[in-house]
PDB file of C-alpha atoms in Angstrom:
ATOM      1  CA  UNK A 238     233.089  70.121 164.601  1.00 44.00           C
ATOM      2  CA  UNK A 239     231.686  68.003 161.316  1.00 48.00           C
ATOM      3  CA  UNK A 240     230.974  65.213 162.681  1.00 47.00           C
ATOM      4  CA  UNK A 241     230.235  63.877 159.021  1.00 49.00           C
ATOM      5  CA  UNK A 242     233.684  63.484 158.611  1.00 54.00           C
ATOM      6  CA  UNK A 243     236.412  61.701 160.670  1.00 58.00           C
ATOM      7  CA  UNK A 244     238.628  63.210 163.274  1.00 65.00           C
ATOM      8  CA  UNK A 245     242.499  62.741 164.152  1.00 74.00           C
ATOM      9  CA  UNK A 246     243.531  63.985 167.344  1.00 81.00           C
ATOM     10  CA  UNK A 247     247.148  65.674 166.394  1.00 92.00           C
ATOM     11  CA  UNK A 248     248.835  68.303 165.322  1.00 96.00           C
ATOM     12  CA  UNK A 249     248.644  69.587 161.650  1.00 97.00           C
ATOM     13  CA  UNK A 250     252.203  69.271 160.873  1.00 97.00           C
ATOM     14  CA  UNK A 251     255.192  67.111 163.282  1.00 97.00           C
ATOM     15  CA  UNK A 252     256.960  69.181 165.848  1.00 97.00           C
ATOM     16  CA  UNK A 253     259.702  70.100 162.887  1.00 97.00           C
ATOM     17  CA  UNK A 254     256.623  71.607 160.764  1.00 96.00           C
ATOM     18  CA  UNK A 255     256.452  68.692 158.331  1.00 98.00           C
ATOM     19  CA  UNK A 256     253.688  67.002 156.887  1.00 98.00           C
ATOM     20  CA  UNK A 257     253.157  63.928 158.620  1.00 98.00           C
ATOM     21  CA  UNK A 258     254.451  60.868 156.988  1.00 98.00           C
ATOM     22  CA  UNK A 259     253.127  57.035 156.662  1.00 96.00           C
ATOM     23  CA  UNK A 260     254.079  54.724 159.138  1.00 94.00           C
ATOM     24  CA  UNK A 261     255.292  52.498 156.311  1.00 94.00           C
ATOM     25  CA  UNK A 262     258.625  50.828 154.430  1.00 94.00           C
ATOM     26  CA  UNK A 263     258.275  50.766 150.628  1.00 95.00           C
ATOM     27  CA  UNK A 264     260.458  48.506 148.511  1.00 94.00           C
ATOM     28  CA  UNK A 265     261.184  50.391 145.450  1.00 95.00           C
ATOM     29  CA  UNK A 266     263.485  47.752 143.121  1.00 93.00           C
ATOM     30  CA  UNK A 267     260.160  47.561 140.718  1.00 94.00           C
ATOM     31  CA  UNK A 268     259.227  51.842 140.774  1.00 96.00           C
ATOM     32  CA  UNK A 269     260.630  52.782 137.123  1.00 96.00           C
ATOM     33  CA  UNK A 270     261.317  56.251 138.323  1.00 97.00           C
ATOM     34  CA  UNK A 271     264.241  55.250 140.555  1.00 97.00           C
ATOM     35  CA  UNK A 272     266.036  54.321 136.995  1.00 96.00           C
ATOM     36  CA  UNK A 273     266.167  58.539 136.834  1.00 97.00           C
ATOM     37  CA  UNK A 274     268.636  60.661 138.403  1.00 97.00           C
ATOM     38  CA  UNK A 275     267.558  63.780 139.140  1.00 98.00           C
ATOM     39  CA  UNK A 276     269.505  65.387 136.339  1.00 98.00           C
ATOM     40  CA  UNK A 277     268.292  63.291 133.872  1.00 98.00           C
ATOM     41  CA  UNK A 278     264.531  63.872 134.964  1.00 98.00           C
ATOM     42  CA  UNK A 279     265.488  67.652 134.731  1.00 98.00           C
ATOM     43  CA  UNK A 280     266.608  66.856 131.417  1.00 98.00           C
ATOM     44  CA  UNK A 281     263.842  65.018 130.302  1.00 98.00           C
ATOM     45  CA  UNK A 282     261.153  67.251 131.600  1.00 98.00           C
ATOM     46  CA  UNK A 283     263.161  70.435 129.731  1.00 96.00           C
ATOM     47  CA  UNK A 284     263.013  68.580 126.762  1.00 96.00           C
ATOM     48  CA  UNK A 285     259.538  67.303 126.482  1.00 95.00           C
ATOM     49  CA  UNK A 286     257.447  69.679 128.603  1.00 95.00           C
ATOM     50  CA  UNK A 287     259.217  73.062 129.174  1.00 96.00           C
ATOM     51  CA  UNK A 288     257.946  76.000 126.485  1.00 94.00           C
ATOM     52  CA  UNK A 289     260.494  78.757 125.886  1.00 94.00           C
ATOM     53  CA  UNK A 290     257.201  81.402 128.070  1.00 96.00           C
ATOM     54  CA  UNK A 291     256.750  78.589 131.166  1.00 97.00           C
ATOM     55  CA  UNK A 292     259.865  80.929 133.309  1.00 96.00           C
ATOM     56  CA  UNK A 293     262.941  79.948 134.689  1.00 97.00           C
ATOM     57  CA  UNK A 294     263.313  76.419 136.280  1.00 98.00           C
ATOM     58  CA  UNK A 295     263.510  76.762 139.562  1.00 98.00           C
ATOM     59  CA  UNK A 296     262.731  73.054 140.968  1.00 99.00           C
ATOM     60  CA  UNK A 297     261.329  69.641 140.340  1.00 98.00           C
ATOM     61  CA  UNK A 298     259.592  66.424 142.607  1.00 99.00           C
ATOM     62  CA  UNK A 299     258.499  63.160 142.177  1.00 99.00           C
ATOM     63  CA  UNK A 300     255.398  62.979 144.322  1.00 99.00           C
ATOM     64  CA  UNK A 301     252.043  61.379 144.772  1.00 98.00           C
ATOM     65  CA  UNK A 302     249.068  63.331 143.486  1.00 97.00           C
ATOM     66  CA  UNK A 303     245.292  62.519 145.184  1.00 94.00           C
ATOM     67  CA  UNK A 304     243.105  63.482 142.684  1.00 89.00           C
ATOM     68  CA  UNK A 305     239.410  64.282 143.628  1.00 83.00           C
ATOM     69  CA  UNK A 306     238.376  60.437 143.039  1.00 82.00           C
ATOM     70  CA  UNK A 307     241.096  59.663 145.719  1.00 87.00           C
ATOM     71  CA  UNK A 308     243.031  57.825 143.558  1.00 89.00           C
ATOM     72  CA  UNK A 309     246.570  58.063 143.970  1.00 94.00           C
ATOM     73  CA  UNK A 310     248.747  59.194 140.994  1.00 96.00           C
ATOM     74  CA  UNK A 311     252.821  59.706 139.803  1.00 98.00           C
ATOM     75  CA  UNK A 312     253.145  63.259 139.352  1.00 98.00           C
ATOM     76  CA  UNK A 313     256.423  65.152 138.878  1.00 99.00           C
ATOM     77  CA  UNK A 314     255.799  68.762 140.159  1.00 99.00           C
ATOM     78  CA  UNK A 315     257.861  70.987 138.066  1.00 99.00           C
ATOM     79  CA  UNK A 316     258.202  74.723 139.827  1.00 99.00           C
ATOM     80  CA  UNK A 317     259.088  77.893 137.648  1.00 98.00           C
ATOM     81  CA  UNK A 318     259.018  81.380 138.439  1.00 97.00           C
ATOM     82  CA  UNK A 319     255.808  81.469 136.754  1.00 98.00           C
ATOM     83  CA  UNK A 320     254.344  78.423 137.095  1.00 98.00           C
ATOM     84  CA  UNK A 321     253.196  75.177 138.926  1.00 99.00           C
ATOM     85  CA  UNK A 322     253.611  72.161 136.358  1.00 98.00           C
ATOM     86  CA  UNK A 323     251.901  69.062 137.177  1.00 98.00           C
ATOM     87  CA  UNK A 324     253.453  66.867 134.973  1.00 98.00           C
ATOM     88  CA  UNK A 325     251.942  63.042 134.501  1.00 97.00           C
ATOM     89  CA  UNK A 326     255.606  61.591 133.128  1.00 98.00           C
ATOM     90  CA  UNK A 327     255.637  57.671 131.990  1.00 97.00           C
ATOM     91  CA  UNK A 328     259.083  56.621 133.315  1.00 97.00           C
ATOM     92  CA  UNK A 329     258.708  53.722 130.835  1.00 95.00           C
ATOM     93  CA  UNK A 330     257.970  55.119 127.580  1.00 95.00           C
ATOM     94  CA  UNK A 331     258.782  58.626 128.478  1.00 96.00           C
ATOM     95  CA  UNK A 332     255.183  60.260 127.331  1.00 96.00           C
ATOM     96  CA  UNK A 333     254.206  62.849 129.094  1.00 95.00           C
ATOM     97  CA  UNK A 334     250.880  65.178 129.217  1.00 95.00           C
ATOM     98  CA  UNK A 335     251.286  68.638 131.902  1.00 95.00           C
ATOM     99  CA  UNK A 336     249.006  71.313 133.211  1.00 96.00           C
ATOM    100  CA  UNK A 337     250.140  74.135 134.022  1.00 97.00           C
ATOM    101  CA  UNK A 338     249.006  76.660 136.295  1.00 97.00           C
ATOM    102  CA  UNK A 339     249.820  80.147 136.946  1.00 98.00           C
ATOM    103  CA  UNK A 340     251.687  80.775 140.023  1.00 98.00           C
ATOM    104  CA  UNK A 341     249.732  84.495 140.763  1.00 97.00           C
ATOM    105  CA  UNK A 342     246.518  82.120 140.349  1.00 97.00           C
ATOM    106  CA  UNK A 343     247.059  80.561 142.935  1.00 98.00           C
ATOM    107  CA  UNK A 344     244.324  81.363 146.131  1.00 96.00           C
ATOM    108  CA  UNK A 345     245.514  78.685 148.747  1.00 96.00           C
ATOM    109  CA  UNK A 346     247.984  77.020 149.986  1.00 98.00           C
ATOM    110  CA  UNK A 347     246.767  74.059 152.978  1.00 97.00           C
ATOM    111  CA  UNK A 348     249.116  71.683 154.907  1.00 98.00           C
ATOM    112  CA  UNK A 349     247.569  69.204 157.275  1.00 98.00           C
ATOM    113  CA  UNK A 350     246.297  66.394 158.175  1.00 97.00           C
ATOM    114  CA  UNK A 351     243.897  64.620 154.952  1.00 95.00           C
ATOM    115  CA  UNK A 352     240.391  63.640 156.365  1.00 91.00           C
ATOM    116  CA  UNK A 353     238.126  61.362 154.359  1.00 84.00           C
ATOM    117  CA  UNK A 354     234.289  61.117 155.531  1.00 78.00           C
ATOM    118  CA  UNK A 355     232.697  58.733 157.801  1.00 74.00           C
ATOM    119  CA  UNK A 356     230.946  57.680 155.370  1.00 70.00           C
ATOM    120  CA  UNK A 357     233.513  56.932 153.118  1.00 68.00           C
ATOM    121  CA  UNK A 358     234.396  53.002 152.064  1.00 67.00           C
ATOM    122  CA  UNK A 359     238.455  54.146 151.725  1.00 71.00           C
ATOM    123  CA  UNK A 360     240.439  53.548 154.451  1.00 73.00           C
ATOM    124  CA  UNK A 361     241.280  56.543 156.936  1.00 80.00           C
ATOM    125  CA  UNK A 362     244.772  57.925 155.476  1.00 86.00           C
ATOM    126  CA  UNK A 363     246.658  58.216 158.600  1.00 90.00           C
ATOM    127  CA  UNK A 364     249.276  61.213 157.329  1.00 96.00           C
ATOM    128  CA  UNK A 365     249.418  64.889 156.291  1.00 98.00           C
ATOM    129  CA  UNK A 366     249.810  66.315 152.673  1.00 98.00           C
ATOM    130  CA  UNK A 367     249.202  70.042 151.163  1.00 99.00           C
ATOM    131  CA  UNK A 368     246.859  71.204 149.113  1.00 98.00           C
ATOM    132  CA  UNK A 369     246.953  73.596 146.500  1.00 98.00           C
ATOM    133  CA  UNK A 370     243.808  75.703 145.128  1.00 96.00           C
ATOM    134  CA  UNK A 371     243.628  78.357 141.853  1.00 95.00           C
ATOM    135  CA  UNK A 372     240.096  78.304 141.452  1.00 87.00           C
ATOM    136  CA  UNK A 373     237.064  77.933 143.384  1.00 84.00           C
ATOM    137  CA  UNK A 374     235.828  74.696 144.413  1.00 72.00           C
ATOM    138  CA  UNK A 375     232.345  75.454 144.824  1.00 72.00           C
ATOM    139  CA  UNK A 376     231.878  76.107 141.055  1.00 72.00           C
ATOM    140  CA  UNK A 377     233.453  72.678 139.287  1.00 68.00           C
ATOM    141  CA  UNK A 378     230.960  71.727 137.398  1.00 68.00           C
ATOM    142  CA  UNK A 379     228.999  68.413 138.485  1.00 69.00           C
ATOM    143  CA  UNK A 380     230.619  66.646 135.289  1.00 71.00           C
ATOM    144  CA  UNK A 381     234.019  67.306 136.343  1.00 68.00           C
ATOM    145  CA  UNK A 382     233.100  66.307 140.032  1.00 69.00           C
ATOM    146  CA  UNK A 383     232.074  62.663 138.972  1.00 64.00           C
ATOM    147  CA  UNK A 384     234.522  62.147 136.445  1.00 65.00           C
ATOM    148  CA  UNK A 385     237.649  60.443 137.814  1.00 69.00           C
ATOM    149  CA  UNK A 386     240.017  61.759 135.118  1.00 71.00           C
ATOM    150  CA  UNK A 387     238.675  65.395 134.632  1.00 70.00           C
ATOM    151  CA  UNK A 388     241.519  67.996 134.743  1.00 76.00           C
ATOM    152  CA  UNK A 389     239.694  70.993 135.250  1.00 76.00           C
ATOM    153  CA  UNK A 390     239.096  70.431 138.912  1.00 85.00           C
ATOM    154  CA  UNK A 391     240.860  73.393 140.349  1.00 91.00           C
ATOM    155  CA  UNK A 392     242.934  72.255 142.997  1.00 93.00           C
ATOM    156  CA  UNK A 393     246.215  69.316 143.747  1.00 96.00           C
ATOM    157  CA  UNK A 394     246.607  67.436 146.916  1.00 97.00           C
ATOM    158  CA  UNK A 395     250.348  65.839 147.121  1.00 98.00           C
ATOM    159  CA  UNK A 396     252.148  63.606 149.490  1.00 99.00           C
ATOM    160  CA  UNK A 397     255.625  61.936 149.380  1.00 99.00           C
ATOM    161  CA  UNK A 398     256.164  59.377 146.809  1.00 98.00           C
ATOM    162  CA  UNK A 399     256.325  55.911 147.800  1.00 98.00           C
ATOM    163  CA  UNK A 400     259.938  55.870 147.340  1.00 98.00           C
ATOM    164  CA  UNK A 401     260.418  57.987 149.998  1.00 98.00           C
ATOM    165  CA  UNK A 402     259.350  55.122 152.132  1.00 98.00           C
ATOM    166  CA  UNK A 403     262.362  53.240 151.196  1.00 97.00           C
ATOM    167  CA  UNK A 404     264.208  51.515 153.477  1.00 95.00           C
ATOM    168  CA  UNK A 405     267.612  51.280 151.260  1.00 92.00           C
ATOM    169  CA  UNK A 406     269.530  54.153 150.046  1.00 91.00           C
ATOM    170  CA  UNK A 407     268.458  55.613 146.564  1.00 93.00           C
ATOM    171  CA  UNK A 408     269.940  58.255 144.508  1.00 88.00           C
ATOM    172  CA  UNK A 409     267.889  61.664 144.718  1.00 96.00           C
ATOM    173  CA  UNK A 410     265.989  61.102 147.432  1.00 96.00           C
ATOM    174  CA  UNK A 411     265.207  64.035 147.937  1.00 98.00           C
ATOM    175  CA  UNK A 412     262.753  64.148 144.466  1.00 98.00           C
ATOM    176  CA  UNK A 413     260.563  62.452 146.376  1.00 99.00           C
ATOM    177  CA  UNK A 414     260.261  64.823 149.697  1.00 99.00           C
ATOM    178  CA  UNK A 415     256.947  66.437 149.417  1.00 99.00           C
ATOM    179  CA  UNK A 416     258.204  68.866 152.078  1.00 99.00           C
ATOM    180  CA  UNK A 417     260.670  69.869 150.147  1.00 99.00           C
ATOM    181  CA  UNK A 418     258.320  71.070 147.219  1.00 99.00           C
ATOM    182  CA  UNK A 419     256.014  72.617 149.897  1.00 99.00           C
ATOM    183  CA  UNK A 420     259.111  75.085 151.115  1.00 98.00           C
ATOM    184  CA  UNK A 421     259.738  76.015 147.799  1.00 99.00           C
ATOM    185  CA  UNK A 422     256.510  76.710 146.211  1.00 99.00           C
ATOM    186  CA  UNK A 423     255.547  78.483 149.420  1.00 98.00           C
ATOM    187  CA  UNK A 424     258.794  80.520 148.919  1.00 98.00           C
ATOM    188  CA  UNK A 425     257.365  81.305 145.561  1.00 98.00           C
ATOM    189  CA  UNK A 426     254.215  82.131 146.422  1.00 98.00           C
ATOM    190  CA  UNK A 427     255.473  84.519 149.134  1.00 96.00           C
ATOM    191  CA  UNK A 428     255.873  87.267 146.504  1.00 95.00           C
ATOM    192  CA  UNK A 429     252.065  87.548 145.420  1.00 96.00           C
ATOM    193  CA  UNK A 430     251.398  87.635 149.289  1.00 96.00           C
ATOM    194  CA  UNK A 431     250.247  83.914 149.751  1.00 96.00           C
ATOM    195  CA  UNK A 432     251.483  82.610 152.663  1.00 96.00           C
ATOM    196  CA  UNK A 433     250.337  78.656 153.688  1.00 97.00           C
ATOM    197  CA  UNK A 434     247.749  78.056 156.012  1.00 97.00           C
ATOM    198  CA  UNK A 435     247.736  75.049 158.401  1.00 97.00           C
ATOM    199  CA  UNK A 436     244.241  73.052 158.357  1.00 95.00           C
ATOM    200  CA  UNK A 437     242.772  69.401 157.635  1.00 94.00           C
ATOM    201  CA  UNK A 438     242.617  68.537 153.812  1.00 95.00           C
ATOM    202  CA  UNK A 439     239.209  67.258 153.611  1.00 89.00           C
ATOM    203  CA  UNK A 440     239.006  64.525 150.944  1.00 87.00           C
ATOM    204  CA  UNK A 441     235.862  64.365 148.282  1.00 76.00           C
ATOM    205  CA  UNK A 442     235.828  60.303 148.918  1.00 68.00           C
ATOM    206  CA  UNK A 443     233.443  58.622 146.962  1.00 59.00           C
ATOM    207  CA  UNK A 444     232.141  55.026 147.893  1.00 60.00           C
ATOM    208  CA  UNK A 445     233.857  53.156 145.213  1.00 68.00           C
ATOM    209  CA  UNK A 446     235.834  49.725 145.563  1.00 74.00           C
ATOM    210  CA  UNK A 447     237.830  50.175 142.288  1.00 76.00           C
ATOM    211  CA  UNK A 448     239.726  53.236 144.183  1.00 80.00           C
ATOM    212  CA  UNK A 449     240.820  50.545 146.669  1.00 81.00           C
ATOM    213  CA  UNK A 450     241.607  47.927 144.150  1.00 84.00           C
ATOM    214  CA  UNK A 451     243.560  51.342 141.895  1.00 82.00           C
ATOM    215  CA  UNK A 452     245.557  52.381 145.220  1.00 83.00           C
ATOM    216  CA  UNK A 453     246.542  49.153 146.934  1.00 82.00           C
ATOM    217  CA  UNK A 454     248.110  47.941 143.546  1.00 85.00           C
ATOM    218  CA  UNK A 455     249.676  50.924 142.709  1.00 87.00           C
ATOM    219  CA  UNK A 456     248.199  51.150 139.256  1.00 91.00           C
ATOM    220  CA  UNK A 457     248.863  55.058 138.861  1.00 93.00           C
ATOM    221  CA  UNK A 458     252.200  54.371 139.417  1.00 96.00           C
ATOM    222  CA  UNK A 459     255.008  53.123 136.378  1.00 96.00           C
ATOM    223  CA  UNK A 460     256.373  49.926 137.884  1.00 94.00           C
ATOM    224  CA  UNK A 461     257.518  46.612 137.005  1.00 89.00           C
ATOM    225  CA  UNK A 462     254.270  44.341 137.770  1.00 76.00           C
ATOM    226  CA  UNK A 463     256.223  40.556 137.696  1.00 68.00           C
ATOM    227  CA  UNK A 464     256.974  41.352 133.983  1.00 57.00           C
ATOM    228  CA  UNK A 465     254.412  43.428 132.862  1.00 54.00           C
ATOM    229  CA  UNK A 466     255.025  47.195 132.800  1.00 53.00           C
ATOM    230  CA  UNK A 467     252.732  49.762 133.557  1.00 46.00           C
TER     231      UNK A 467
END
């Protein structure tokens, strides 16, 4: 066992093999993203993101991306038959910036519980996610390690989206299932022989207040903050 890191005495996934949720209720009235129907995200996100070579839509999500800074971000996961598209969409302006990555690049594919370090100043995140990998970890450069918005760091962790967490009914709920994108990238990833592997996500957690200040207010997400939109 590492005991430099902290422990959780559970399963990796719930008894129905999902990722273990937040013990949480989210009001969502001030989330932009619940002004989109699924079909109009679709529509959107064919518009301004898909190329003519990305494949064949297959699927999209509304999720919550934890980058390697542990700061949590609104990604919409866009699935093709050749790629993974994480797609950082502004449900207020509509701007949008993607990466895309190659479905056959892909190594790994972990669901489990996410583990920060003892050490770390973040609060233990008491729930499961996956994480995705196409590259190799040990070799991201130490520029890309220690900066909080570098791209080329080649993996995703993803959870549900807040709205999820709602407690009143919203249209497309679904969208924001992160178990649902897990079942059907895993189905994709079945034909180059990559099957998901059940393990703790260890978090890269750095000691730095801002994350906690960028997380508890939401700021990576679009919402309505008392008249100011962001």
């Amino acid at each position: 066992m590492n005991t430099s890191e902290q422990t959780v005495d559970r399963p990796f996934v719930t008894t129905d093999g999902k990722i273990w949720p937040a013990n949480v209720f989210v009001p969502c009235k001030r989330y932009y993203c619940i002004k989109y129907t699924k079909e109009m995200l679709v529509s959107k996100i064919t518009e301004k993101c898909l190329k003519p070579d990305d494949g064949n839509f297959i699927d999209l999500w509304v999720l919550t991306r934890i980058n390697h800074w542990d700061h949590e971000i609104e990604t919409t996961v866009c699935l093709t038959d050749k790629y993974l598209m994480l797609i950082s969409f502004n449900f207020i302006n509509e701007d949008c910036t993607s990466k895309r990555v190659l479905l056959q690049s892909i190594k790994t594919i972990h669901v489990g519980n996410l583990i920060q370090p003892n050490w770390s100043a973040l609060p233990q995140r008491n729930y499961g996610g996956v994480q995705i990998i196409w590259g190799e970890l040990e070799e991201t450069k130490w520029i890309d390690r220690w900066n909080p918005i570098s791209q080329d760091v080649p993996m995703v962790i993803l959870h549900h989206h807040p709205c999820f967490y709602s407690p009143d009914p919203l249209s497309d709920k679904d969208m924001y299932n992160c178990d649902l994108a897990i079942s059907a990238i895993s189905k994709s990833l079945s034909k180059y022989d990559i099957q998901v592997e059940y393990a703790n996500i260890h978090l890269n957690s750095h000691i730095n207040f801002f994350t906690i200040i960028y997380n508890q207010s939401n700021l990576g997400f679009c919402k309505d903050r008392n008249g100011v939109s962001f």
